[in-house]
mmCIF file of C-alpha atoms in Angstrom:
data_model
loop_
_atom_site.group_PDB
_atom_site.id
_atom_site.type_symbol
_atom_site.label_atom_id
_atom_site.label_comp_id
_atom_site.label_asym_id
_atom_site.label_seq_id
_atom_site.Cartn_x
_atom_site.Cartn_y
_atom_site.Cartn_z
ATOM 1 C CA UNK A 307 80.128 90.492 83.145
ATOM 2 C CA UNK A 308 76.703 91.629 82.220
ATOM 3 C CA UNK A 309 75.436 95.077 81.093
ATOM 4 C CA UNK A 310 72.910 97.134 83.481
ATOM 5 C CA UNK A 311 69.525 95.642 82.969
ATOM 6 C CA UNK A 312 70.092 92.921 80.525
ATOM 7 C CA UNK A 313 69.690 89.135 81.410
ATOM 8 C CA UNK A 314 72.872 87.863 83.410
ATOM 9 C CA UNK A 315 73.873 85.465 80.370
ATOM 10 C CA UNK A 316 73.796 87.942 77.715
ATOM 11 C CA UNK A 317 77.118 89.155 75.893
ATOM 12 C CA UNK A 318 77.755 92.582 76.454
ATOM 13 C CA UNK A 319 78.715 94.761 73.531
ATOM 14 C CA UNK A 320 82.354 96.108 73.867
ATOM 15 C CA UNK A 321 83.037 99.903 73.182
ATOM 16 C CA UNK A 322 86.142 100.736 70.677
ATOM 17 C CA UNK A 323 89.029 100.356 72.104
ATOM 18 C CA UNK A 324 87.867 98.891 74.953
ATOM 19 C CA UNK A 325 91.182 97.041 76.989
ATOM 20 C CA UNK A 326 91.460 93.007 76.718
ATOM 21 C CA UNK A 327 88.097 92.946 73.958
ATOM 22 C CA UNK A 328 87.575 90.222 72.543
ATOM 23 C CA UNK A 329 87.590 89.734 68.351
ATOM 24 C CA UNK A 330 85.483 87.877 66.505
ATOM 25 C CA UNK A 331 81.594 87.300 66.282
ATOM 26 C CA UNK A 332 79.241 88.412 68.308
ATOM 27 C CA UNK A 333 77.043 85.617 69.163
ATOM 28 C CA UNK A 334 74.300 84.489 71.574
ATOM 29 C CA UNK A 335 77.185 82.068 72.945
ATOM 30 C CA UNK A 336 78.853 83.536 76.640
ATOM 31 C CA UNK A 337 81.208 80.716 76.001
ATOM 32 C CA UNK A 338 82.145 81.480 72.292
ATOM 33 C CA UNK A 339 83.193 84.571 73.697
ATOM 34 C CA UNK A 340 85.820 83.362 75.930
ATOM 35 C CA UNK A 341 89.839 83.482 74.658
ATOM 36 C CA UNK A 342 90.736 80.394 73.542
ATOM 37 C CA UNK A 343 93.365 78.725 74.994
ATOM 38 C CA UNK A 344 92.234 80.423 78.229
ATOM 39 C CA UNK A 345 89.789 79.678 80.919
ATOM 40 C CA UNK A 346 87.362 82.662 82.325
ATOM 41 C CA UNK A 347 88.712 82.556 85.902
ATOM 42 C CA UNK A 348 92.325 83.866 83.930
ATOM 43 C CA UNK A 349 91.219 86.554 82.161
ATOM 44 C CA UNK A 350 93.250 89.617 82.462
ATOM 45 C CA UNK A 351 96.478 90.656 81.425
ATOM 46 C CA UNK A 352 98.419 87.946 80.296
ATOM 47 C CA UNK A 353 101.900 89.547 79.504
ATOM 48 C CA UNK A 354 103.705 90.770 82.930
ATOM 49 C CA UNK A 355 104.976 88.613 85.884
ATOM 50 C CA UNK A 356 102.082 88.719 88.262
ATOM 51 C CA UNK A 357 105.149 88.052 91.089
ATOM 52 C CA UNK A 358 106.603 91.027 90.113
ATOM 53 C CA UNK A 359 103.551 92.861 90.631
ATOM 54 C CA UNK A 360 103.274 92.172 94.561
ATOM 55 C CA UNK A 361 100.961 89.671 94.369
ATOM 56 C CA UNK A 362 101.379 87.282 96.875
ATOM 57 C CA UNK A 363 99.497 84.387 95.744
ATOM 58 C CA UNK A 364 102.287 84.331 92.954
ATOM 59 C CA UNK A 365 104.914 84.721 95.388
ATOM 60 C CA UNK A 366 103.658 81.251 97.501
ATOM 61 C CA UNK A 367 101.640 83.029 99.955
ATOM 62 C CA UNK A 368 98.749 81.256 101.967
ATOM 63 C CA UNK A 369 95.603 81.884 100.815
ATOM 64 C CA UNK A 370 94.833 85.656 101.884
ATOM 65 C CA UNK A 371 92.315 86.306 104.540
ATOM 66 C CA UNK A 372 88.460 86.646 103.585
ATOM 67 C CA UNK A 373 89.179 84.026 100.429
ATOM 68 C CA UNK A 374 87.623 81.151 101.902
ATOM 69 C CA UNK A 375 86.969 79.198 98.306
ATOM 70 C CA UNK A 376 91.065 79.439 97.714
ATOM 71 C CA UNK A 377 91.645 78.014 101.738
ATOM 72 C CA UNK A 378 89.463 74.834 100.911
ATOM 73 C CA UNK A 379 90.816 74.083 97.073
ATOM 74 C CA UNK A 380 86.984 74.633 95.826
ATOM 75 C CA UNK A 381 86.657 76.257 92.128
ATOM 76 C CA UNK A 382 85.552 80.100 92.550
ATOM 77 C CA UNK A 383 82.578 80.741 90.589
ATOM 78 C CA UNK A 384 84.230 84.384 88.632
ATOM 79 C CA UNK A 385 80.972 86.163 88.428
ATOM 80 C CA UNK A 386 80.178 85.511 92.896
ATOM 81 C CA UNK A 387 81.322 88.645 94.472
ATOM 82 C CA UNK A 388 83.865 88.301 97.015
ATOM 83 C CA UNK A 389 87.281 90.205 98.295
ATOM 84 C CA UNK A 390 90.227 88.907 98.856
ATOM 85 C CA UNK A 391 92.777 91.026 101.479
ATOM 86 C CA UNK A 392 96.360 90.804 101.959
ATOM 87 C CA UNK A 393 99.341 93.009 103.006
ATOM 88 C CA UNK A 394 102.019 94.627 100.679
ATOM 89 C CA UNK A 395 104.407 96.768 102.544
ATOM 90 C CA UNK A 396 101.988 99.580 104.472
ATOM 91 C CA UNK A 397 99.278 99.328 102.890
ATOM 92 C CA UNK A 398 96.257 96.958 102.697
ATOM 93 C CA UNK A 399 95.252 95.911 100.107
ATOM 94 C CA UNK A 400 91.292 94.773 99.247
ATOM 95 C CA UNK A 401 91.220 92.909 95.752
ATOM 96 C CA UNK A 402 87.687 93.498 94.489
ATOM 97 C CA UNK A 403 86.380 89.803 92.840
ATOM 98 C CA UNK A 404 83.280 88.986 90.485
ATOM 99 C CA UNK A 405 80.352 91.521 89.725
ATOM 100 C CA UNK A 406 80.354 94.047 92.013
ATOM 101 C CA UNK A 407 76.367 95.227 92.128
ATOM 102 C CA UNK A 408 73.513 95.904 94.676
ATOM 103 C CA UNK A 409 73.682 92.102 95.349
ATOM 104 C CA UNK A 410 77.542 92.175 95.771
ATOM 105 C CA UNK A 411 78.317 95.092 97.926
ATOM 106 C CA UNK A 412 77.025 93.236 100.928
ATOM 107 C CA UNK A 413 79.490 90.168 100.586
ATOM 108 C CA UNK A 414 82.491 92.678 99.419
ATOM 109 C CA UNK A 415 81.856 95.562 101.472
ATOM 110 C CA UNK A 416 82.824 94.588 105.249
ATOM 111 C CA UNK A 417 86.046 93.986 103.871
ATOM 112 C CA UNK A 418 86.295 97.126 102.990
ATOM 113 C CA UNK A 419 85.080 98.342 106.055
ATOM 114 C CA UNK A 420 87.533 96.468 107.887
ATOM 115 C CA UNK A 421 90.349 98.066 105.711
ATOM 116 C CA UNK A 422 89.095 101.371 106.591
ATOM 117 C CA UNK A 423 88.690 101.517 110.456
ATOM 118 C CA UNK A 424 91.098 102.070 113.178
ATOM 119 C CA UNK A 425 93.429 105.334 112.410
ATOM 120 C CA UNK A 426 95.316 106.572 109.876
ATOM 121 C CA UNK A 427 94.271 103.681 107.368
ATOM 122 C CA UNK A 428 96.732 102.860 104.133
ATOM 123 C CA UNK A 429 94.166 100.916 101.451
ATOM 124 C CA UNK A 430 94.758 100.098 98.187
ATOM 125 C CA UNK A 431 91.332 98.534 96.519
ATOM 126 C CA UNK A 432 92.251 96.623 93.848
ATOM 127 C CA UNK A 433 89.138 96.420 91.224
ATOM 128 C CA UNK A 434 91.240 95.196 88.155
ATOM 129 C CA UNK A 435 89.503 91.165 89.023
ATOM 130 C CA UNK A 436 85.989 92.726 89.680
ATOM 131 C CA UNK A 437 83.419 91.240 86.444
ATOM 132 C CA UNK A 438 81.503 93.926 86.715
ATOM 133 C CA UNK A 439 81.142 97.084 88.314
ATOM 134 C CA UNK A 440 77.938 99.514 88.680
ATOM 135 C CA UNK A 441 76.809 102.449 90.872
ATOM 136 C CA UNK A 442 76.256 100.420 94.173
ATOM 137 C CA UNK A 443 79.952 99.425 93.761
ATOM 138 C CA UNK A 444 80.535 103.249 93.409
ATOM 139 C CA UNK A 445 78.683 103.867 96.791
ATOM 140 C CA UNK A 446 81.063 101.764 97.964
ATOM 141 C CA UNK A 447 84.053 103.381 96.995
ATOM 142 C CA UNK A 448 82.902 106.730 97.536
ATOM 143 C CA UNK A 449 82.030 105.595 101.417
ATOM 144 C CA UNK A 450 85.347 103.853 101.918
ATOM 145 C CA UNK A 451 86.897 107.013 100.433
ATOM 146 C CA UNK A 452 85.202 109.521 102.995
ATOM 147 C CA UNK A 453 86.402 107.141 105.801
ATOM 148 C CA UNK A 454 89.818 107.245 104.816
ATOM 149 C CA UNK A 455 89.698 110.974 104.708
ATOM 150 C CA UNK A 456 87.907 111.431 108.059
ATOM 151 C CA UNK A 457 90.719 108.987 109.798
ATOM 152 C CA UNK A 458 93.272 110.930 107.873
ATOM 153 C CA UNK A 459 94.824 107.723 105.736
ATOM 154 C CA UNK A 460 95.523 107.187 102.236
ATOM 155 C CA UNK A 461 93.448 105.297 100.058
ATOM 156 C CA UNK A 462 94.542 104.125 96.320
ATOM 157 C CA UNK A 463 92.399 102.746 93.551
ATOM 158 C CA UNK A 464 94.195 100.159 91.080
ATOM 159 C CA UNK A 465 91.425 99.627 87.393
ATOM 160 C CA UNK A 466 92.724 99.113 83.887
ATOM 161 C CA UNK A 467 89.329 98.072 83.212
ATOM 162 C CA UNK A 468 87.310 100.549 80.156
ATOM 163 C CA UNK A 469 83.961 99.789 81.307
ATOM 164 C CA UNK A 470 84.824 100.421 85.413
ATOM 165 C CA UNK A 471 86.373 103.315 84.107
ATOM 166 C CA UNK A 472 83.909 104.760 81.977
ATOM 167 C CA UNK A 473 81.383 104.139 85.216
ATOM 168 C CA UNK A 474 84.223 106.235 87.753
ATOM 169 C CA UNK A 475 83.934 108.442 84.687
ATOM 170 C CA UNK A 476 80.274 108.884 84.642
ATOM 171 C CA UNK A 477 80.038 108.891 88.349
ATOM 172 C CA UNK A 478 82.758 111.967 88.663
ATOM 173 C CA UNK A 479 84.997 110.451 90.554
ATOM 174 C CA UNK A 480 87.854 109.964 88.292
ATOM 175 C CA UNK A 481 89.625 113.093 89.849
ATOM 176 C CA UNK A 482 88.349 112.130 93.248
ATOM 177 C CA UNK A 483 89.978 108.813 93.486
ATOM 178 C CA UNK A 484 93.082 109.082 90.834
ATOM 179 C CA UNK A 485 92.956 105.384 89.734
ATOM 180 C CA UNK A 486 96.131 103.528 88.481
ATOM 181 C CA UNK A 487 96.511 100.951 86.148
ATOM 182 C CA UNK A 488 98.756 98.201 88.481
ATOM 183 C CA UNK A 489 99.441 97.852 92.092
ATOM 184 C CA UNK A 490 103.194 98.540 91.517
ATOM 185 C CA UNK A 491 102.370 102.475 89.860
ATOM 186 C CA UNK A 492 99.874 102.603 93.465
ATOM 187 C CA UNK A 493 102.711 101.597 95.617
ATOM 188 C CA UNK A 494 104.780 104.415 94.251
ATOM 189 C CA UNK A 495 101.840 107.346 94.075
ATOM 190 C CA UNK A 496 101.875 109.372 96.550
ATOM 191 C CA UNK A 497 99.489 112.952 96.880
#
């Protein structure tokens, strides 16, 4: 994850109260920053049954469609952009992965596309793996959003993420797109 503007290696400073922050020392060090015990690639909440959560790679589902680096057992760089799509009961759902910038949207965004054609879509876009998250990934949403609505579907955000937040935030679209913090609470929402 890097801030807007700054060099892709350097730490970015965490807000109060920001969710899953890491204590200790600010350093230099990208690594010294990492939980220990934990590798980056599991980052994220680490109480909860993932299983119980609908995720299907918990559940000992194939590799989802449009993850290529899980189908071939090759280690997934965390910060490459990339979506991973799968089904939980009507809705599809679009798992946002890595940083999530100008450079990103084009690998990330015909999945999203995809999700959104044909009539009366049901999407769910997942953003709590996304790195990073700026104003092109906003676009994004915000397009995805308006095709939903023109086809008349239902489109849910899932983000427990401060930082992606405080961008939706900035960006107005908190009361546009109503995000949740876990794909069980977006199951159950309905407008």
């Amino acid at each position: 994850m890097t801030q807007q503007g700054a060099p892709r290696d350097a730490p970015v400073p965490l807000e109060h109260g920001a969710q899953n922050a890491v204590r200790g020392p600010v350093t230099g060090d990208p690594a010294a920053c990492a939980p220990s015990g934990r590798d980056s690639a599991a980052w994220g909440p680490s109480d909860g049954d993932s299983a119980a959560q609908g995720d299907p790679a918990a559940q000992g589902d194939p590799a989802p469609q449009g993850d290529p680096a899980a189908q071939d057992g090759a280690a997934i760089d965390v910060t490459a952009p990339r979506a991973r799509t799968y089904r939980v009961g009507g809705y599809t759902v679009v798992e946002l992965h890595g940083e999530i910038d100008i450079a990103g949207v084009g690998s990330v965004g015909p999945a999203l596309d995809a999700a959104t054609a044909g009539g009366e879509p049901a999407v769910i876009v997942d953003l709590r793996p996304a790195a990073f998250f700026d104003c092109s990934g906003l676009g994004m949403l915000c397009r995805a959003h308006r095709r939903v609505g023109e086809r008349a579907g239902r489109m849910r955000l899932v983000c427990d993420n401060a930082l992606i937040l405080r961008t939706l935030r900035a960006g107005r679209m908190l009361d546009v797109l109503h995000p949740v913090a876990t794909l069980d609470e977006a199951l159950r929402t309905e407008e």
